[in-house]
C-alpha cells in the first residue's frame, strides 16, 4: 500500500491531474454559488474601463468592498476573458493559470528536473488556495519562473517581455529585472525593458472612450495610497513583536534592507555565472517583495515560494533545521489556511497570536540570503546566527507583544449596579484623512497621512445617561432617557466624569484621540472603506436630519446598524468629544498621534442628529469651544490596552 502510494505521488501526471481535479471542483463550487468575488472584480473593472469609466474611484471601492489595485494594462489584457460567457470565464481563468503554473515548474532548467515533482507537491496547497480565490498572484508567480527559465536559455527578449507584463500589471514582478545583471547582454536587455515597458503602459491609449486614458495611472496611485487603511497584512512589518519598531519606519526599513541586499549582490559579482547563485537571488528577490511588502496576504506568498523551493532543492548541504523550516512552511501555509484541513478559528488563533507563518518564512528567507552570500568570516556567521536566534526568540515573545495573549472581543464594565460594554479594537495602520474622491471633504481633512495606533477598547455606544447618573448622581442632559446618549456636556464635564469613573473601577478610561476615533469609525482592520461608520447609506447606520426631527432630538443608542467592529452611532446621533486640541494635520507618518498644542478648541467627531450627512462622514472634523455646551454633543470612552 505504501509503495503504491509513493509510486502514485512520484508521477508528474498524477500531481497535475490531482490538482486539476481540485481546481475544477473549486471553480464549479464558486461559480454555482455566485462567489467568484475576485473574478467578478476583474470583470466589472474591465467593463468600466472599456466603457470609458475609471475604476479607481470610491464608488468602485464601495460597490466591491475593495480598492482596485491593478493597472489599466491589466484591464486591456483581461479583456479577451471578459468577452467570454459569465459562467465560462472563471473556468478559463483558473484552468489556464493552474496549467501555466504547472508548466512553468516543468520547464525549469535541467538541473531542477529530478526535483520537479517534489516542488509541485510542495507548491500545490498554496497554489490551490490562490486558484480558489481567483488570485492574480498566481500569474505573477509563474511569470517569475518562466522569465527565469528563459534567461537561463539565453532568450533575453522573451524573458524581459514577461517581466514587463508582470511589472506593468502588478508592480511585484519588476523586481526580477535585477537578475539581468547576471546574464550576457545586460544593457541590451535593460533596453528591451524600457521599450517594452513604454509600449505596455501605452496600451490603454487604444481605448478611445477616454479623453486621456493615461490619467488613470494617477488615479491608480491614489488608490494604492488608500489601500493601507483597509487592514493589517501578513508580512514582517505587521508581525507581533516587530510591528511597533518596523511599521512606523516602513519605508526606511524597505529601502535600507534593499540597499544591503544590493551591496551583497554586487559584492558577489564573481558568482553571477553560477546557476545556484542566480536561483538564490531569485528566491531572495521574490521573498523580499512579499515579506517586506506594504500589503501581503497569505495567498500572496505563492509568488515567493517557487524561488525558495528551487533554492532549497539545489542546496547540496541542507541541515536538519533547514528541513524543520521546510516542513514548517508546509504546515503554516499549506495546511493551516486550508479550511478542509484545519478549522479557520485555529488558523486565525495561531496567526494572530504567534505569527508563526510570517516568522517561519522570515527565517527561511534569511537562510536563502545566507546561502546566496556564503559568508566565510566567523564574525559574519556569528552575526547571522544571532539574528536567527533573535527571530526565534520573538516568536514566543510575540504572543504577549502588542496586547499580550488573545484579547476578549469585549469587556463589560460594572459600575454602581449598571453595566456598559467596551469593544476591542486591534491596533494597526491606516491613511488618516479625506478618502480619495470624497467631494464633500473639507480642507482640514487633508493632507492624508499614515497613522499607526496601538490596540485599545472603545465604547460600544456613546456614553448613556444611566451610566452618567450611576457615577455623577445628577443628570443635567436636555433630552432625558436612560439609554439616550449623554448630551449638553463640556470637555471639562467629560473629564470630571472620567476621573470619578476611574476612581470607582480602578481602570484608566479616557476620551479617544482623534486618530483612535477615526480608526474605530472606519472599522479598524475590518474596514470596508465606507463613507459613514458602517455603511455608505447614512440612514442605515446613523440618526441625522429629517428622520430625527420626528423626535426633535437625538434617540436611544443601538437603534441603527453597527459598523464592522460592532460600534453603534459613530455617525450621527450626537457629536463626540476627542482628546486632541483642534489643529492642522501633519503630513508625516505618526505613531499614536495626539495634538497637545493648547487652544480653546477641542476636536469633536461623528456629526449630530440635526446636521446634514456630510458632517457624519468618518473623516469629518469639527472644532468646539471647550467651555460650551450643546444639546447634540456627547462623548464615548476609550480604555487603553496595557
XYZ file of C-alpha atoms in Angstrom:
642
model
C 0.000 0.000 0.000
C 2.782 2.391 0.949
C 4.767 1.599 -2.206
C 1.665 2.163 -4.371
C 1.015 5.498 -2.716
C 4.625 6.622 -3.184
C 4.544 5.409 -6.782
C 1.369 7.409 -7.410
C 2.860 10.552 -5.857
C 6.071 10.271 -7.879
C 4.360 10.525 -11.275
C 4.039 14.097 -12.586
C 0.817 13.401 -14.478
C -0.800 12.308 -11.216
C 0.229 15.538 -9.482
C -1.109 17.582 -12.394
C -4.482 15.850 -12.669
C -4.968 15.729 -8.906
C -4.534 19.491 -8.781
C -6.661 19.978 -11.894
C -9.498 17.978 -10.336
C -9.473 20.196 -7.252
C -9.268 23.294 -9.474
C -12.372 22.217 -11.412
C -14.296 21.325 -8.252
C -13.368 24.593 -6.536
C -14.237 26.634 -9.621
C -17.583 24.882 -10.024
C -18.488 25.467 -6.376
C -17.720 29.155 -6.622
C -19.456 29.629 -9.993
C -22.660 27.848 -8.962
C -22.757 29.726 -5.652
C -22.007 33.032 -7.344
C -18.966 33.619 -5.141
C -16.247 34.277 -7.741
C -15.605 37.578 -5.984
C -12.166 38.438 -7.325
C -13.075 37.295 -10.832
C -16.172 39.493 -10.767
C -13.989 42.383 -9.607
C -11.745 41.872 -12.639
C -14.828 41.598 -14.853
C -16.505 44.734 -13.509
C -13.321 46.792 -13.649
C -12.692 45.707 -17.241
C -16.259 46.580 -18.220
C -15.863 50.041 -16.662
C -12.536 50.534 -18.410
C -13.893 49.518 -21.812
C -16.871 51.856 -21.343
C -14.591 54.785 -20.515
C -15.266 54.876 -16.763
C -12.419 54.974 -14.251
C -12.362 52.011 -11.899
C -10.046 53.862 -9.498
C -12.831 55.576 -7.570
C -14.520 55.353 -4.196
C -17.716 54.319 -5.971
C -15.964 51.179 -7.212
C -14.452 50.574 -3.770
C -17.833 50.929 -2.046
C -19.598 48.666 -4.532
C -16.947 45.923 -4.368
C -15.716 46.456 -0.796
C -12.156 46.604 -2.100
C -9.920 49.044 -3.923
C -8.925 48.144 -7.469
C -5.126 47.962 -7.364
C -4.238 46.727 -10.848
C -3.101 48.912 -13.724
C -5.091 49.822 -16.863
C -2.765 47.400 -18.674
C -4.375 44.591 -16.683
C -7.812 45.635 -17.935
C -6.551 45.572 -21.514
C -5.048 42.091 -21.153
C -8.085 40.734 -19.290
C -10.489 41.942 -21.996
C -10.457 38.658 -24.038
C -11.530 36.683 -20.948
C -14.119 39.349 -20.122
C -15.738 38.703 -23.510
C -16.443 35.059 -22.627
C -19.831 33.944 -21.208
C -20.193 34.701 -17.492
C -20.002 31.029 -16.497
C -17.108 30.098 -18.822
C -14.721 32.922 -17.935
C -13.949 31.685 -14.374
C -13.095 28.209 -15.710
C -10.802 29.601 -18.402
C -9.085 31.867 -15.873
C -8.476 29.169 -13.259
C -7.652 26.260 -15.567
C -5.282 28.387 -17.648
C -3.481 29.795 -14.635
C -3.188 26.397 -12.957
C -1.833 24.787 -16.144
C 0.659 27.571 -16.825
C 1.928 27.471 -13.253
C 2.499 23.724 -13.530
C 4.170 24.212 -16.921
C 6.489 26.897 -15.516
C 7.847 24.412 -12.965
C 8.033 21.633 -15.529
C 10.093 23.695 -17.978
C 12.780 24.747 -15.488
C 16.430 24.147 -16.500
C 17.689 20.556 -16.495
C 19.346 20.710 -13.057
C 15.863 21.018 -11.500
C 14.301 18.097 -13.335
C 14.768 15.454 -10.657
C 13.118 17.769 -8.104
C 10.120 18.923 -10.156
C 7.553 16.508 -8.707
C 8.614 17.314 -5.126
C 8.439 21.012 -5.895
C 4.894 20.732 -7.271
C 3.648 18.798 -4.236
C 5.155 21.496 -2.009
C 3.599 24.332 -4.008
C 0.230 22.696 -4.697
C -1.607 23.620 -1.437
C -0.750 27.324 -1.666
C -1.381 27.327 -5.422
C -4.851 25.842 -4.963
C -5.706 28.435 -2.306
C -4.810 31.193 -4.779
C -6.719 29.422 -7.570
C -9.794 29.039 -5.341
C -9.775 32.827 -4.790
C -9.076 33.643 -8.479
C -5.930 35.479 -7.423
C -3.742 37.306 -9.929
C -0.731 36.461 -7.739
C -0.662 33.071 -9.472
C 0.056 34.854 -12.750
C 2.856 36.908 -11.180
C 4.352 33.700 -9.755
C 4.537 31.746 -12.999
C 5.711 34.777 -14.978
C 8.591 35.000 -12.485
C 9.505 31.341 -13.102
C 9.047 31.429 -16.890
C 11.239 34.549 -17.140
C 13.939 32.856 -15.057
C 13.934 29.806 -17.336
C 14.068 31.967 -20.474
C 17.022 33.931 -19.110
C 18.805 30.656 -18.385
C 18.229 29.616 -22.009
C 19.537 32.910 -23.402
C 16.113 34.181 -24.503
C 16.552 37.664 -23.099
C 13.869 39.435 -25.150
C 11.082 36.996 -24.243
C 12.151 36.901 -20.603
C 12.073 40.698 -20.373
C 8.674 40.772 -22.090
C 7.211 38.504 -19.390
C 8.879 40.523 -16.625
C 7.449 43.764 -18.002
C 3.958 42.286 -18.412
C 4.123 41.394 -14.726
C 5.574 44.779 -13.717
C 3.046 46.730 -15.798
C 0.045 44.910 -14.339
C 1.187 44.477 -10.743
C 4.469 46.060 -9.746
C 5.826 42.999 -7.861
C 7.193 41.327 -10.980
C 9.508 44.197 -11.878
C 11.938 43.149 -9.140
C 13.206 40.371 -11.400
C 14.872 42.972 -13.625
C 17.735 42.991 -11.101
C 18.685 39.492 -12.281
C 19.556 40.849 -15.723
C 22.987 41.794 -14.355
C 23.791 38.084 -14.053
C 23.282 37.342 -17.754
C 25.068 38.293 -21.000
C 23.936 41.355 -22.975
C 22.773 43.071 -19.803
C 22.320 46.559 -21.229
C 20.534 45.296 -24.309
C 18.076 43.505 -22.023
C 17.546 46.660 -19.972
C 16.911 48.466 -23.249
C 14.251 45.876 -24.050
C 12.709 46.555 -20.635
C 12.447 50.305 -21.281
C 10.932 49.921 -24.754
C 8.551 47.092 -23.827
C 7.513 48.853 -20.617
C 6.684 52.037 -22.538
C 4.662 50.093 -25.118
C 2.730 48.159 -22.483
C 1.954 51.268 -20.432
C 0.706 52.954 -23.594
C -1.775 50.126 -24.348
C -4.706 51.984 -22.705
C -4.416 54.578 -25.483
C -6.178 52.016 -27.680
C -9.312 52.658 -25.629
C -10.854 55.678 -27.378
C -13.650 56.011 -24.812
C -11.288 58.033 -22.603
C -10.134 61.554 -23.449
C -6.856 60.804 -21.685
C -6.598 57.159 -20.573
C -3.074 57.728 -19.236
C -4.585 59.874 -16.457
C -5.851 56.594 -14.986
C -2.336 55.924 -13.707
C -2.600 58.954 -11.426
C -5.972 57.710 -10.125
C -4.447 54.284 -9.556
C -1.604 55.690 -7.446
C -4.150 57.450 -5.232
C -5.983 54.165 -4.749
C -2.755 52.362 -3.840
C -2.103 55.027 -1.223
C -5.548 54.356 0.251
C -5.036 50.593 0.465
C -3.269 50.875 3.830
C -6.494 51.874 5.545
C -8.113 48.507 4.974
C -6.384 46.236 7.463
C -3.161 44.818 8.766
C -1.394 42.370 6.496
C 0.558 39.105 6.658
C 4.079 40.489 6.454
C 7.064 41.116 8.687
C 6.223 44.828 9.007
C 2.996 43.881 10.787
C 4.336 40.945 12.835
C 3.755 40.779 16.556
C 6.842 41.886 18.454
C 8.292 43.758 15.456
C 5.406 45.953 14.354
C 5.959 48.828 16.846
C 9.536 49.195 15.586
C 9.200 48.441 11.872
C 5.827 49.791 10.753
C 6.290 53.465 11.731
C 9.542 53.419 9.720
C 8.463 51.022 7.000
C 9.934 52.960 4.059
C 13.284 53.262 5.822
C 13.223 49.522 6.544
C 12.366 48.645 2.943
C 14.921 50.941 1.336
C 17.659 50.179 3.873
C 17.292 46.432 3.518
C 17.174 46.700 -0.268
C 20.445 48.659 -0.169
C 22.077 45.936 1.948
C 20.875 43.254 -0.467
C 22.252 45.251 -3.392
C 25.648 45.510 -1.679
C 25.697 41.755 -1.115
C 24.640 41.112 -4.712
C 27.325 43.271 -6.339
C 29.973 42.136 -3.847
C 29.424 38.600 -5.187
C 29.696 39.562 -8.859
C 32.205 36.752 -9.440
C 29.454 34.243 -8.684
C 26.915 35.644 -11.162
C 27.776 32.804 -13.547
C 26.619 30.204 -11.025
C 23.111 28.770 -11.558
C 22.801 28.173 -7.838
C 23.655 31.806 -7.024
C 21.155 33.094 -9.586
C 18.487 30.784 -8.160
C 19.143 32.082 -4.649
C 18.985 35.661 -5.937
C 15.591 34.979 -7.485
C 14.401 33.480 -4.186
C 15.711 36.464 -2.218
C 14.084 38.991 -4.574
C 10.692 37.271 -4.706
C 10.791 36.793 -0.938
C 11.735 40.406 -0.274
C 8.881 41.892 -2.310
C 6.350 39.816 -0.349
C 7.823 39.601 3.143
C 8.534 43.343 3.357
C 5.596 44.490 1.255
C 3.059 47.070 2.469
C 0.111 44.718 1.956
C 0.911 40.967 1.670
C -1.720 38.320 2.363
C -1.355 34.570 2.857
C -2.080 33.714 -0.783
C 0.434 36.372 -1.931
C 3.260 34.082 -0.776
C 2.691 31.923 -3.847
C 4.914 34.482 -5.611
C 7.857 33.815 -3.304
C 7.587 30.053 -2.742
C 8.812 28.820 -6.164
C 12.120 30.652 -5.679
C 12.526 29.302 -2.161
C 11.794 25.691 -3.085
C 14.120 25.903 -6.117
C 16.968 27.162 -3.912
C 16.153 24.563 -1.246
C 16.426 21.560 -3.554
C 19.583 22.828 -5.258
C 21.284 23.385 -1.893
C 23.766 20.476 -1.501
C 24.298 20.903 2.257
C 20.845 21.053 3.823
C 20.973 20.928 7.634
C 18.408 19.411 9.959
C 16.987 22.865 10.747
C 16.527 23.510 7.034
C 14.194 20.527 6.972
C 12.380 21.779 10.074
C 11.785 25.141 8.388
C 10.746 23.434 5.152
C 8.044 21.353 6.839
C 7.005 24.318 8.979
C 6.202 26.176 5.758
C 4.103 23.238 4.575
C 2.122 23.337 7.824
C 1.787 27.119 8.164
C 0.989 27.939 4.537
C -0.317 24.665 3.134
C -2.347 23.008 5.890
C -3.438 25.635 8.420
C -5.003 28.126 5.935
C -6.945 25.341 4.149
C -10.426 25.155 5.670
C -10.978 21.482 4.815
C -7.747 20.555 6.621
C -7.841 22.948 9.579
C -10.651 24.881 11.330
C -10.485 28.560 10.460
C -10.553 29.632 14.119
C -7.410 27.570 14.818
C -5.510 29.105 11.909
C -6.585 32.619 12.904
C -5.600 31.997 16.520
C -2.129 30.704 15.581
C -1.531 33.509 13.095
C -2.922 36.426 15.105
C -1.273 35.414 18.377
C 2.002 33.811 17.303
C 2.501 34.876 13.674
C 4.274 31.556 13.110
C 3.639 31.710 9.362
C 5.422 35.044 8.908
C 8.272 34.250 11.299
C 8.798 30.826 9.719
C 9.067 32.243 6.244
C 11.287 35.090 7.509
C 13.734 32.501 8.835
C 13.582 30.592 5.529
C 14.268 33.813 3.646
C 17.238 34.675 5.884
C 18.545 31.162 5.277
C 18.399 31.673 1.488
C 20.205 35.010 1.863
C 22.847 33.103 3.799
C 23.157 30.502 1.031
C 23.482 33.269 -1.563
C 26.294 35.231 0.083
C 28.109 32.180 1.553
C 29.892 34.206 4.258
C 33.141 32.654 5.351
C 34.261 35.078 8.032
C 33.499 33.870 11.545
C 32.067 37.194 12.655
C 29.531 37.118 9.794
C 28.463 33.632 10.743
C 28.052 34.697 14.350
C 26.054 37.766 13.353
C 23.677 35.714 11.215
C 23.284 33.129 13.966
C 22.454 35.904 16.419
C 19.855 37.379 14.031
C 18.202 33.984 13.629
C 18.206 33.467 17.398
C 16.536 36.849 17.924
C 13.808 35.962 15.426
C 13.250 32.613 17.116
C 13.029 34.388 20.459
C 10.459 36.825 19.088
C 8.086 34.030 18.061
C 7.035 33.097 21.620
C 7.529 36.678 22.732
C 5.044 37.844 20.128
C 2.237 36.108 21.980
C 2.494 38.789 24.657
C 3.581 41.694 22.479
C 1.112 44.347 21.353
C -1.619 43.401 23.700
C -0.386 40.097 25.044
C -2.440 36.956 24.847
C -5.598 36.888 22.776
C -7.787 39.734 23.965
C -11.504 39.215 24.571
C -13.572 40.872 21.881
C -15.305 42.996 24.506
C -15.268 43.950 28.178
C -18.383 44.512 30.237
C -17.767 47.189 32.854
C -19.837 47.235 36.065
C -20.273 50.466 37.961
C -22.679 51.001 40.858
C -25.069 48.316 39.645
C -25.007 49.416 35.984
C -23.059 47.943 33.053
C -21.703 49.163 29.743
C -19.679 47.430 27.034
C -16.257 48.242 25.597
C -15.315 46.697 22.244
C -11.749 45.570 21.480
C -10.036 47.328 18.560
C -6.836 45.652 17.389
C -4.187 48.217 16.528
C -2.990 48.861 13.016
C -2.115 51.457 10.422
C -4.299 53.452 8.069
C -4.325 56.572 5.923
C -6.000 59.202 8.093
C -7.923 61.998 6.425
C -10.244 62.510 3.482
C -10.745 59.484 1.297
C -9.747 59.821 -2.383
C -12.588 61.184 -4.461
C -14.606 62.438 -1.475
C -16.059 65.651 -2.903
C -17.528 66.642 0.482
C -14.147 66.750 2.209
C -13.090 69.989 3.887
C -9.588 71.443 3.747
C -8.867 70.427 7.354
C -9.263 66.738 6.383
C -6.032 66.985 4.375
C -3.295 66.012 3.891
C -3.932 62.297 4.069
C -1.165 60.808 6.176
C -0.225 57.431 7.560
C -1.090 56.808 11.206
C -0.309 53.835 13.431
C -2.394 53.221 16.557
C -1.968 50.659 19.296
C -4.786 48.341 20.360
C -7.495 49.728 22.637
C -11.059 49.233 23.837
C -13.724 51.758 22.846
C -17.313 52.218 23.955
C -19.791 50.110 22.030
C -22.076 53.144 22.210
C -21.895 56.764 23.184
C -21.927 57.148 26.948
C -25.532 56.790 28.107
C -27.356 58.714 30.800
C -27.945 55.723 33.103
C -24.179 55.273 33.490
C -23.706 59.024 33.949
C -26.257 59.036 36.773
C -24.636 55.966 38.388
C -21.313 57.819 38.529
C -22.235 61.504 38.920
C -25.618 61.310 40.632
C -27.162 64.278 38.804
C -28.330 64.301 35.214
C -28.261 67.701 33.504
C -28.933 66.428 29.994
C -31.518 68.268 27.912
C -33.143 65.234 26.285
C -33.704 62.734 29.085
C -33.667 58.951 28.774
C -31.666 56.173 30.422
C -30.407 54.802 27.096
C -30.200 58.196 25.482
C -26.644 59.452 24.893
C -25.306 61.980 27.350
C -25.698 65.486 25.909
C -25.071 69.116 26.866
C -21.618 68.389 28.336
C -18.423 70.417 28.053
C -14.993 68.883 27.636
C -14.352 69.539 31.346
C -17.608 67.784 32.281
C -16.332 64.710 30.443
C -13.027 64.857 32.323
C -14.813 65.125 35.667
C -16.923 62.060 34.824
C -13.843 60.080 33.723
C -11.988 60.951 36.923
C -14.829 59.624 39.095
C -15.337 56.558 36.924
C -11.633 55.658 37.148
C -11.738 56.037 40.934
C -14.669 53.611 41.119
C -13.412 50.998 38.628
C -9.644 51.399 39.227
C -9.217 51.487 35.460
C -7.778 54.106 33.134
C -10.609 55.375 30.961
C -10.134 58.472 28.815
C -11.511 60.181 25.721
C -10.324 58.751 22.394
C -7.618 60.504 20.461
C -8.768 61.759 17.095
C -6.698 59.040 15.363
C -8.247 56.302 17.533
C -11.747 57.634 16.921
C -11.352 57.658 13.137
C -9.660 54.230 13.102
C -12.541 52.736 15.101
C -15.158 54.529 12.996
C -13.569 53.130 9.833
C -13.836 49.609 11.245
C -10.183 49.125 12.176
C -8.611 46.105 10.492
C -12.037 45.022 9.274
C -12.690 48.269 7.406
C -14.626 48.024 4.161
C -13.943 51.614 3.185
C -17.390 53.023 3.888
C -18.108 56.753 3.776
C -20.011 56.598 7.064
C -19.345 54.337 10.017
C -20.753 51.008 8.871
C -22.353 51.881 5.542
C -22.361 54.131 2.506
C -26.018 54.884 3.321
C -26.229 57.157 6.356
C -29.827 56.074 7.024
C -28.620 52.530 7.729
C -26.091 53.452 10.389
C -26.822 56.949 11.738
C -29.558 59.241 13.039
C -29.415 62.577 11.237
C -31.531 65.272 9.638
C -35.252 64.956 8.897
C -35.545 61.464 10.373
C -34.606 62.775 13.830
C -36.874 65.778 13.583
C -39.782 63.443 14.393
C -38.382 63.243 17.909
C -36.931 66.762 17.886
C -33.596 65.450 19.134
C -31.253 62.514 19.428
C -32.531 58.991 20.088
C -31.606 55.950 22.150
C -28.344 54.233 21.230
C -28.122 50.961 19.241
C -31.157 51.656 17.049
C -29.253 51.542 13.776
C -26.765 49.090 12.251
C -23.279 48.890 13.819
C -20.038 49.243 11.899
C -17.554 46.462 11.129
C -16.351 46.392 14.773
C -19.839 46.309 16.283
C -19.781 50.002 17.262
C -23.006 51.993 17.157
C -23.805 55.618 16.322
C -20.325 56.735 15.348
C -22.080 58.569 12.542
C -24.925 60.796 13.709
C -26.970 60.992 16.931
C -24.566 63.200 18.953
C -21.118 64.645 18.307
C -18.349 63.041 20.358
C -15.534 64.841 22.157
C -11.934 63.770 21.394
C -8.812 64.280 23.497
C -6.975 66.316 20.835
C -6.900 70.067 20.592
C -8.031 71.156 17.144
C -5.224 71.812 14.653
C -3.910 71.087 11.172
C -2.824 67.602 10.199
C 0.861 66.788 9.958
C 1.777 65.073 6.654
C 4.297 62.799 8.389
C 3.724 59.222 9.486
C 2.843 59.203 13.171
C 2.552 56.622 15.926
C -0.415 57.232 18.259
C -0.668 60.946 17.402
C -2.239 63.388 19.870
C -2.380 67.140 19.282
C -1.419 68.711 22.627
C -0.977 72.260 21.353
C -3.379 74.109 23.671
C -6.185 76.312 22.422
C -9.830 76.985 23.293
C -10.954 74.314 20.857
C -11.014 70.531 21.069
C -11.973 68.179 18.233
C -15.447 66.680 18.055
C -16.320 63.910 15.623
C -19.231 61.986 14.134
C -21.887 64.610 13.431
C -25.160 65.212 15.268
C -28.814 64.429 14.790
C -29.574 67.931 13.459
C -26.738 68.058 10.916
C -26.570 67.158 7.243
C -24.940 63.833 6.261
C -21.622 65.450 5.268
C -20.852 66.077 8.945
C -21.325 62.392 9.783
C -18.640 61.142 7.394
C -15.939 59.236 9.294
C -13.237 61.705 8.213
C -15.128 64.908 9.028
C -13.620 67.107 11.777
C -15.154 69.933 13.751
C -13.777 72.243 16.424
C -15.779 73.074 19.527
C -15.062 75.521 22.332
C -14.166 73.562 25.476
C -16.341 75.937 27.553
C -19.502 75.448 25.508
C -22.382 73.018 25.870
C -24.670 71.856 23.116
C -27.667 69.554 23.131
C -26.164 67.443 20.330
C -22.708 66.919 21.869
C -21.763 63.903 23.990
C -18.811 61.526 24.227
C -17.540 57.946 24.039
C -14.846 56.341 26.200
C -11.592 54.546 25.412
C -9.762 52.075 27.626
C -6.115 51.587 26.593
C -4.678 48.080 26.336
C -1.685 47.728 28.601
